[in-house]
Amino acid sequence: MLSLVVVDHPLVQHKLTLMRQKHTDSATFRMLLGEIALLLAYELTRELKTEPIAIETPIAPMQAPVLAGEPPALISILRAGNGLLEGVLKLIPTAAVGHVGLYRDPQTLEPVQYYFKVPAKLDQRAVLVVDPMLATGHSAIAAVTRLKEKGARDLRFLCLLSAPEGIAAFQAAHPDVPIVTAAIDERLNDHGYIVPGLGDAGDRMYGTR
Ligand code: URA
């Protein structure tokens, strides 16, 4: 898989534009995020391994492909990751689900883990990490580092929006993990927000601001 995939599908771009608009309400924002998640997940999962099984159609027996091995693990970086998670789960309902909670220490600005619950056998699964915003990249880098410590080897990272700074930092830390995103915006501002971006994804999803 390419190390960076920008999904420029017209439906994705249309829905993303609606999400960016500041007057889009939380219910609409969540609905659009779920819909885009489905479309992005299609790209994210393009190279999952399959294996043939013997089946019978009404006409004839055949060898047909199914996903190979353990079902993928879907890992949501809390809390905004949950918005993408729900959509991806619709496409891969058999996936095992994990959550990683990180907050930014106000002094050091480094991510601090407050929650970590992930499926077993990460070493035998495709591990799909989701977080809508790849801004500084600190949370995504820390989450993937922890998942690797738990055995994950076959990882992919899905975000809705990314900043060039976040992509560079993530690729420097985890060059083996492909990124799938709907857009690469201009830059980060002084507060670590993506410009032009869409604001705080968690606040936009849950109306907390
Ligand atoms: N997190 C967000 O929710 N939005 C940004 O722009 C950056 C990080």
Short mmCIF file of C-alpha atoms and ligand atoms in Angstrom, two decimals:
data_model
loop_
_atom_site.label_atom_id
_atom_site.label_comp_id
_atom_site.label_asym_id
_atom_site.label_seq_id
_atom_site.Cartn_x
_atom_site.Cartn_y
_atom_site.Cartn_z
CA MET A 1 0.00 0.00 0.00
CA LEU A 2 1.18 3.56 -0.69
CA SER A 3 2.44 5.26 2.45
CA LEU A 4 0.00 8.17 1.94
CA VAL A 5 -3.38 7.93 0.19
CA VAL A 6 -5.53 11.04 -0.28
CA VAL A 7 -9.07 9.97 -1.11
CA ASP A 8 -10.21 12.61 -3.59
CA HIS A 9 -13.52 10.91 -4.40
CA PRO A 10 -16.18 13.56 -5.18
CA LEU A 11 -18.60 12.24 -2.54
CA VAL A 12 -15.90 12.38 0.13
CA GLN A 13 -14.93 15.92 -0.84
CA HIS A 14 -18.55 17.11 -0.96
CA LYS A 15 -19.34 15.70 2.48
CA LEU A 16 -16.09 17.08 3.90
CA THR A 17 -16.98 20.57 2.69
CA LEU A 18 -20.33 20.34 4.49
CA MET A 19 -18.52 19.24 7.66
CA ARG A 20 -16.05 22.11 7.50
CA GLN A 21 -18.79 24.76 7.46
CA LYS A 22 -19.11 26.31 10.90
CA HIS A 23 -22.92 26.37 10.90
CA THR A 24 -23.20 22.60 10.35
CA ASP A 25 -24.84 21.23 13.51
CA SER A 26 -23.56 18.27 15.56
CA ALA A 27 -26.17 15.78 14.37
CA THR A 28 -25.37 16.53 10.72
CA PHE A 29 -21.64 16.55 11.44
CA ARG A 30 -21.81 13.06 13.02
CA MET A 31 -23.94 11.71 10.20
CA LEU A 32 -21.51 13.02 7.55
CA LEU A 33 -18.50 11.68 9.48
CA GLY A 34 -20.11 8.24 9.57
CA GLU A 35 -20.79 8.35 5.84
CA ILE A 36 -17.28 9.49 4.97
CA ALA A 37 -15.85 6.81 7.28
CA LEU A 38 -17.49 4.15 5.11
CA LEU A 39 -15.97 5.60 1.96
CA LEU A 40 -12.51 6.04 3.49
CA ALA A 41 -12.63 2.54 4.98
CA TYR A 42 -13.03 1.17 1.48
CA GLU A 43 -9.57 2.55 0.63
CA LEU A 44 -8.11 1.69 4.03
CA THR A 45 -9.01 -1.99 3.63
CA ARG A 46 -8.13 -2.32 -0.05
CA GLU A 47 -5.12 -4.52 0.62
CA LEU A 48 -6.45 -6.76 3.39
CA LYS A 49 -5.39 -10.34 2.78
CA THR A 50 -7.95 -12.84 1.46
CA GLU A 51 -7.91 -16.61 1.18
CA PRO A 52 -10.03 -18.90 -0.97
CA ILE A 53 -12.70 -21.14 0.55
CA ALA A 54 -14.82 -23.80 -1.11
CA ILE A 55 -18.47 -22.73 -1.56
CA GLU A 56 -21.41 -23.79 -3.69
CA THR A 57 -23.45 -21.29 -5.65
CA PRO A 58 -26.89 -22.41 -6.88
CA ILE A 59 -25.14 -23.29 -10.15
CA ALA A 60 -21.74 -24.78 -9.31
CA PRO A 61 -19.06 -25.28 -6.67
CA MET A 62 -16.24 -22.74 -6.67
CA GLN A 63 -13.29 -21.39 -4.72
CA ALA A 64 -14.18 -17.86 -3.54
CA PRO A 65 -12.19 -15.31 -1.48
CA VAL A 66 -12.93 -14.31 2.12
CA LEU A 67 -10.88 -12.20 4.53
CA ALA A 68 -7.98 -14.29 5.79
CA GLY A 69 -7.10 -15.00 9.41
CA GLU A 70 -8.22 -13.11 12.51
CA PRO A 71 -10.71 -10.27 11.91
CA PRO A 72 -9.10 -6.81 11.81
CA ALA A 73 -8.74 -4.75 14.97
CA LEU A 74 -10.23 -1.26 14.84
CA ILE A 75 -8.62 1.13 17.29
CA SER A 76 -10.29 4.45 18.10
CA ILE A 77 -8.21 7.28 19.54
CA LEU A 78 -10.63 8.86 22.02
CA ARG A 79 -12.77 10.70 21.80
CA ALA A 80 -13.16 11.91 18.21
CA GLY A 81 -11.98 8.56 16.83
CA ASN A 82 -15.37 7.13 17.79
CA GLY A 83 -17.00 9.11 14.99
CA LEU A 84 -14.93 7.29 12.38
CA LEU A 85 -15.10 4.00 14.26
CA GLU A 86 -18.87 3.63 13.90
CA GLY A 87 -18.73 4.08 10.14
CA VAL A 88 -15.83 1.68 9.63
CA LEU A 89 -17.56 -0.92 11.82
CA LYS A 90 -20.53 -0.88 9.46
CA LEU A 91 -18.20 -2.04 6.72
CA ILE A 92 -16.30 -4.56 8.88
CA PRO A 93 -18.86 -5.70 11.49
CA THR A 94 -16.68 -8.64 12.57
CA ALA A 95 -13.78 -6.35 13.55
CA ALA A 96 -12.58 -6.42 17.15
CA VAL A 97 -12.57 -2.94 18.69
CA GLY A 98 -10.08 -1.18 20.94
CA HIS A 99 -9.86 2.30 22.48
CA VAL A 100 -6.85 4.42 23.33
CA GLY A 101 -7.32 7.53 25.47
CA LEU A 102 -4.65 10.22 25.44
CA TYR A 103 -4.60 13.82 26.64
CA ARG A 104 -2.00 16.48 26.10
CA ASP A 105 -0.01 17.45 29.21
CA PRO A 106 -0.40 21.25 29.41
CA GLN A 107 3.20 21.70 30.59
CA THR A 108 5.13 19.33 28.33
CA LEU A 109 2.51 19.18 25.52
CA GLU A 110 3.33 15.46 25.34
CA PRO A 111 0.49 12.90 25.12
CA VAL A 112 -0.34 11.11 28.37
CA GLN A 113 -2.25 7.83 28.23
CA TYR A 114 -5.35 7.54 30.47
CA TYR A 115 -7.05 4.54 28.85
CA PHE A 116 -5.84 1.55 26.85
CA LYS A 117 -8.03 -1.44 26.04
CA VAL A 118 -7.30 -3.35 22.86
CA PRO A 119 -8.16 -6.78 21.40
CA ALA A 120 -5.94 -9.82 21.92
CA LYS A 121 -3.70 -11.26 19.17
CA LEU A 122 -2.80 -7.89 17.68
CA ASP A 123 0.17 -9.58 16.03
CA GLN A 124 -2.23 -11.69 13.92
CA ARG A 125 -4.58 -8.90 12.83
CA ALA A 126 -4.64 -5.97 10.48
CA VAL A 127 -4.79 -3.07 12.93
CA LEU A 128 -6.72 -0.03 11.70
CA VAL A 129 -6.21 3.08 13.86
CA VAL A 130 -8.75 5.88 13.46
CA ASP A 131 -8.70 9.55 14.50
CA PRO A 132 -10.36 12.29 12.41
CA MET A 133 -7.59 14.89 12.82
CA LEU A 134 -3.87 14.29 12.20
CA ALA A 135 -2.64 17.65 13.52
CA THR A 136 0.71 17.58 15.39
CA GLY A 137 0.67 13.78 15.08
CA HIS A 138 1.60 13.33 18.75
CA SER A 139 -1.48 11.27 19.72
CA ALA A 140 -1.36 9.09 16.61
CA ILE A 141 2.37 8.46 17.06
CA ALA A 142 1.95 7.57 20.74
CA ALA A 143 -1.04 5.29 20.05
CA VAL A 144 0.76 3.40 17.28
CA THR A 145 3.89 3.07 19.44
CA ARG A 146 1.79 1.46 22.22
CA LEU A 147 0.05 -0.83 19.73
CA LYS A 148 3.41 -1.97 18.37
CA GLU A 149 4.53 -2.68 21.94
CA LYS A 150 1.44 -4.90 22.21
CA GLY A 151 2.51 -6.83 19.12
CA ALA A 152 0.77 -5.02 16.23
CA ARG A 153 2.79 -5.36 13.02
CA ASP A 154 0.32 -4.74 10.18
CA LEU A 155 -1.00 -1.24 10.87
CA ARG A 156 -2.82 1.45 8.93
CA PHE A 157 -3.90 4.93 10.08
CA LEU A 158 -7.14 6.60 8.98
CA CYS A 159 -7.92 10.29 9.42
CA LEU A 160 -10.34 12.71 7.85
CA LEU A 161 -8.10 15.77 7.77
CA SER A 162 -4.35 16.06 8.08
CA ALA A 163 -1.74 18.80 8.39
CA PRO A 164 1.63 18.57 6.60
CA GLU A 165 3.35 18.81 10.00
CA GLY A 166 1.42 15.83 11.35
CA ILE A 167 2.07 13.72 8.28
CA ALA A 168 5.81 14.46 8.42
CA ALA A 169 6.03 13.64 12.15
CA PHE A 170 3.97 10.46 11.81
CA GLN A 171 5.92 9.19 8.80
CA ALA A 172 9.22 9.90 10.56
CA ALA A 173 8.09 7.91 13.62
CA HIS A 174 6.24 5.11 11.81
CA PRO A 175 7.38 4.90 8.18
CA ASP A 176 5.86 1.41 7.94
CA VAL A 177 2.28 2.60 8.66
CA PRO A 178 0.28 3.87 5.66
CA ILE A 179 -1.94 6.94 6.16
CA VAL A 180 -5.33 7.29 4.47
CA THR A 181 -6.84 10.80 4.60
CA ALA A 182 -9.51 12.82 2.79
CA ALA A 183 -7.44 16.02 2.64
CA ILE A 184 -4.13 17.63 3.49
CA ASP A 185 -4.76 21.18 4.68
CA GLU A 186 -2.35 24.13 4.72
CA ARG A 187 -0.78 24.11 8.18
CA LEU A 188 -1.23 24.14 11.95
CA ASN A 189 -1.95 27.35 13.85
CA ASP A 190 -0.24 28.32 17.15
CA HIS A 191 -2.79 26.29 19.13
CA GLY A 192 -2.18 23.12 17.14
CA TYR A 193 -5.41 23.39 15.13
CA ILE A 194 -5.50 22.52 11.45
CA VAL A 195 -5.98 25.53 9.11
CA PRO A 196 -8.47 25.89 7.49
CA GLY A 197 -9.62 22.61 9.07
CA LEU A 198 -13.01 22.20 10.68
CA GLY A 199 -12.35 23.20 14.30
CA ASP A 200 -12.27 20.76 17.19
CA ALA A 201 -13.65 17.49 15.85
CA GLY A 202 -14.75 16.22 19.28
CA ASP A 203 -16.57 19.46 20.06
CA ARG A 204 -18.19 19.51 16.63
CA MET A 205 -19.36 15.88 17.08
CA TYR A 206 -20.71 16.21 20.59
CA GLY A 207 -21.70 19.90 20.84
CA THR A 208 -19.37 20.49 23.78
CA ARG A 209 -18.50 24.04 22.86
N1 URA B 1 -7.84 18.28 16.80
C1 URA B 1 -9.00 18.78 16.32
O1 URA B 1 -10.08 18.35 16.71
N2 URA B 1 -8.94 19.77 15.40
C2 URA B 1 -7.78 20.27 14.94
O2 URA B 1 -7.79 21.15 14.09
C3 URA B 1 -6.59 19.73 15.46
C4 URA B 1 -6.64 18.73 16.38
#
